[in-house]
Coordinates of C-alpha atoms in Angstrom, one line a residue:
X238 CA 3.5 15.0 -10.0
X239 CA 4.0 18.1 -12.0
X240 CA 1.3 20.7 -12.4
X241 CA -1.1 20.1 -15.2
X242 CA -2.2 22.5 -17.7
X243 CA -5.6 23.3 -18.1
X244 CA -7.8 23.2 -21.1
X245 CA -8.7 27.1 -21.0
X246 CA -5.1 27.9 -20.3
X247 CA -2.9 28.2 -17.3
X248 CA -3.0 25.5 -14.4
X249 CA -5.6 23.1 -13.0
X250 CA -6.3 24.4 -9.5
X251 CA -5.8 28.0 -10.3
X252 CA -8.0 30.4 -8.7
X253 CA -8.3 27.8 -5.5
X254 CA -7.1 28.5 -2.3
X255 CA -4.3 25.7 -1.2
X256 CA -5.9 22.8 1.1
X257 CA -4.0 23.7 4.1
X258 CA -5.3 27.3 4.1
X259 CA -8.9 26.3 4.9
X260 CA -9.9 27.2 8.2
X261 CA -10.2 25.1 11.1
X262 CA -14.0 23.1 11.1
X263 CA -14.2 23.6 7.4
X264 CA -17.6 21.6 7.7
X265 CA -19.1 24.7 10.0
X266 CA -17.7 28.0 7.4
X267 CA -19.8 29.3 4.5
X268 CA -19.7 27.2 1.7
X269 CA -19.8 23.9 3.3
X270 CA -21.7 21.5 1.2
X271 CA -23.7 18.6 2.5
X272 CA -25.5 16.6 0.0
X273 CA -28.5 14.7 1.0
X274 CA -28.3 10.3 0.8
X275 CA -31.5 9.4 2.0
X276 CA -31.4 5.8 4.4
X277 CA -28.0 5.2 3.6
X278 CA -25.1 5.8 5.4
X279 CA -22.6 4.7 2.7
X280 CA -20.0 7.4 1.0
X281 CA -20.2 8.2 -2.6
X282 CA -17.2 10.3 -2.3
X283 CA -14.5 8.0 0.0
X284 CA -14.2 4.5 0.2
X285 CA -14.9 3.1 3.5
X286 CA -14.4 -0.5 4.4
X287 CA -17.3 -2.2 2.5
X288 CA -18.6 -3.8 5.6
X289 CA -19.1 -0.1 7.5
X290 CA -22.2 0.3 5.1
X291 CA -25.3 0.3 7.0
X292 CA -23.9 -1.7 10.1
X293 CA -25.6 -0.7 13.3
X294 CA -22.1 -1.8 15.0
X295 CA -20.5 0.6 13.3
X296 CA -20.1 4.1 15.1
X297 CA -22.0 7.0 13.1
X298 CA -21.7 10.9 13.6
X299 CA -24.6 11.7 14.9
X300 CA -25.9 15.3 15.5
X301 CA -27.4 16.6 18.1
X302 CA -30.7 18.1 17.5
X303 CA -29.7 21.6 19.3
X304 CA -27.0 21.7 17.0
X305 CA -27.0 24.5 14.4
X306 CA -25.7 22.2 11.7
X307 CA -28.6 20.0 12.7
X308 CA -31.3 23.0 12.2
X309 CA -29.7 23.8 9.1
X310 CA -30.1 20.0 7.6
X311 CA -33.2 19.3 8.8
X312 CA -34.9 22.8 8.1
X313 CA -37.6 21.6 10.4
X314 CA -41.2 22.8 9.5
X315 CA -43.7 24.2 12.2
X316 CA -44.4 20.8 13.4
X317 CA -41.1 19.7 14.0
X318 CA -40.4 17.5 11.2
X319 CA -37.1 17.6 8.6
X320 CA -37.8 18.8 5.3
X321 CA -34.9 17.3 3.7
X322 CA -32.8 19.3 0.8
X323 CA -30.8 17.5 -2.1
X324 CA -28.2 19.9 -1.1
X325 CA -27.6 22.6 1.7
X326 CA -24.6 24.9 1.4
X327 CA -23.8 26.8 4.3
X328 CA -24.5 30.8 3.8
X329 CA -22.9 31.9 7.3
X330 CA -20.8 30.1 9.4
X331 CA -22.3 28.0 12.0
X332 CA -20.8 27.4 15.9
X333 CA -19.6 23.6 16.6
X334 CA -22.0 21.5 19.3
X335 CA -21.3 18.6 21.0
X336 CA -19.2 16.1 19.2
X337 CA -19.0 18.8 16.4
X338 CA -16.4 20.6 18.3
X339 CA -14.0 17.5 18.9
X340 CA -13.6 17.0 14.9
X341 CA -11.3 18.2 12.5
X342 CA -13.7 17.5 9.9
X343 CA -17.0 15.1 9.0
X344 CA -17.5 12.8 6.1
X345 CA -21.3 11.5 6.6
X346 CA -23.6 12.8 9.4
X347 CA -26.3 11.3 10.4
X348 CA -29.5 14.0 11.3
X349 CA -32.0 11.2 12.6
X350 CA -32.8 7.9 12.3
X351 CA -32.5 7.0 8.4
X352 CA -31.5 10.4 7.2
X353 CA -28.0 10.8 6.5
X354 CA -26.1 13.9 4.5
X355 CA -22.3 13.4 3.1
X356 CA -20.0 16.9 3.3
X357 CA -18.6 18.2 0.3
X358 CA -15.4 20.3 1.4
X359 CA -15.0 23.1 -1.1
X360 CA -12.5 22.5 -3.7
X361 CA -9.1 23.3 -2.8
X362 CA -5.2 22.5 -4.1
X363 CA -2.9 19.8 -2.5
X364 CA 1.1 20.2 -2.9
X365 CA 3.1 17.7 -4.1
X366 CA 5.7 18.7 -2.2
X367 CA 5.4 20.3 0.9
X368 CA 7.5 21.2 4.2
X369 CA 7.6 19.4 7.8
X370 CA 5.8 16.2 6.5
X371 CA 5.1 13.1 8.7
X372 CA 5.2 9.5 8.5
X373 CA 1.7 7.9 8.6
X374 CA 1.0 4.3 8.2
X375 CA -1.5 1.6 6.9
X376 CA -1.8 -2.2 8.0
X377 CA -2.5 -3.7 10.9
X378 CA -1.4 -5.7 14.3
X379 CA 2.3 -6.2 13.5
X380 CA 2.2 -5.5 10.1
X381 CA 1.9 -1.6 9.5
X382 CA 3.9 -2.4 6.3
X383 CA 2.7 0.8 4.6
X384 CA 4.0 4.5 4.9
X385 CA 4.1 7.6 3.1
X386 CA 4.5 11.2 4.1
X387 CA 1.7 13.4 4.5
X388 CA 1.7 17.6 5.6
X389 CA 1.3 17.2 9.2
X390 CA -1.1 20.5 8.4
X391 CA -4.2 18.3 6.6
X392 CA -7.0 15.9 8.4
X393 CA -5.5 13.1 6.2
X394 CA -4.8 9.7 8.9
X395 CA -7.0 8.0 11.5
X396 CA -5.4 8.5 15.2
X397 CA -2.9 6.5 16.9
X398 CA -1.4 6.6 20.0
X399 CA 0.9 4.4 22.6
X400 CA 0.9 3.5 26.4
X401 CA -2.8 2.4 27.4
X402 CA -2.0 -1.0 26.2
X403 CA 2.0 -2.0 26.7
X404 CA 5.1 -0.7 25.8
X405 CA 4.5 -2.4 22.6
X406 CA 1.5 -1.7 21.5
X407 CA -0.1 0.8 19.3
X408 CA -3.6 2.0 19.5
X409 CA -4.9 2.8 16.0
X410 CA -7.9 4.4 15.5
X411 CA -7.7 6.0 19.0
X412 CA -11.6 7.2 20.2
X413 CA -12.6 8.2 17.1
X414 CA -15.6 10.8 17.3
X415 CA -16.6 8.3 14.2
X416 CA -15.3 5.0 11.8
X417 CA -13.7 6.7 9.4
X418 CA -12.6 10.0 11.3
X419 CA -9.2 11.8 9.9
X420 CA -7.3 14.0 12.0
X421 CA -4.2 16.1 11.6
X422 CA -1.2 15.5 13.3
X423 CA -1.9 18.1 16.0
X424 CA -5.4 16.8 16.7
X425 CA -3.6 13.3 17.6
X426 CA -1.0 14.5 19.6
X427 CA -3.9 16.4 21.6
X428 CA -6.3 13.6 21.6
X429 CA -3.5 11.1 22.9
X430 CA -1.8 13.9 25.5
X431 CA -5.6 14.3 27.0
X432 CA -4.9 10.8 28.1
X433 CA -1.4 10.4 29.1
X434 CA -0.7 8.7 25.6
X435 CA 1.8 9.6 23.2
X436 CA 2.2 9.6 19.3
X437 CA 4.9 7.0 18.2
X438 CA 5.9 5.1 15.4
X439 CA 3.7 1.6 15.1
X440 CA 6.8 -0.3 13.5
X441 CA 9.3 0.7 16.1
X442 CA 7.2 2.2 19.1
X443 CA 9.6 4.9 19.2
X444 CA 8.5 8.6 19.6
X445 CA 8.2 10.0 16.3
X446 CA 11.4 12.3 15.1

């Protein structure tokens, strides 16, 4: 929990800019990094649920092909076809499309059929401590048994929202774009307010404080 001294002298994570202080679609600015994993869909960086990998049931990010992240990835060659880099870092920053533009951020992306690149956000700091933070929760049904607090500021918890389903009932995972998606807090409370929902407390169904 205390800041660790580096090798070379001073602190690790010197020199980076804090977490928080990245712009908004990180995945679109210059410097994003996407690295190239062939037919399979499964993270080398995060660990999804182990039955996610390769299931057609489960829902992929999927770019459109008049996407500029999609021209960029696939570098098509005068016929059309993808000529597929190890690793594509973004030189210039690139305009959302589509589903693009209802994400905080992207974890694997699929460019067509069997071709799928995994985004590398550039290296940044996380506080320890840190002001405004908000409850978020792990479990399931009745038994979200798990909390922390996490800066309401980072793309760090799947959605949730109340009201579609009962009084009493909590909607995790709340239209994701994607299995697997993280939002920040705002993007919830947008995402359930588009549909009358609000953002409460799974445990107690109460409005958050």
């Amino acid at each position: 929990f205390l800041p660790k001294s580096a090798v070379g002298g001073g602190w690790i994570g010197d020199r980076y800019p804090l977490c928080i202080d990245l712009p908004g679609q990180h995945f679109l600015k210059p410097g994003a990094k996407y690295k190239f994993l062939g037919g399979s869909s499964e993270s080398r960086l995060h660990h999804p649920h182990k039955l996610w990998t390769n299931d057609e049931k489960i829902k992929l990010f999927v770019l459109s092909s008049a996407s500029s992240l999609y021209e960029k990835l696939c570098s098509p060659d005068s016929n059309g076809n993808c000529q597929f880099s190890n690793t594509v870092t973004l030189d210039e920053e690139i305009s959302c499309y589509g589903n693009e533009c209802e994400v905080d951020t992207v974890i694997i992306v699929q460019v067509t059929a069997g071709a799928f690149y995994e985004y590398h956000r550039k290296p940044c700091v996380q506080t320890t401590f840190f002001e405004g933070g908000t409850k978020v929760v792990s479990g399931g049904g009745n038994k979200y048994n798990k909390a922390m607090c996490a800066n309401p500021k980072m793309e760090v918890a799947a959605s949730m929202c109340c009201g579609d389903l009962g009084p009493d009932v909590a909607k995790y995972h709340y239209k994701p774009q994607y299995h697997g998606e993280v939002v920040s807090a705002q993007t919830n409370i947008d995402i359930c307010a588009a549909d009358s929902q609000t953002v409460c407390d799974p445990t107690t169904h109460e409005p958050y404080a």
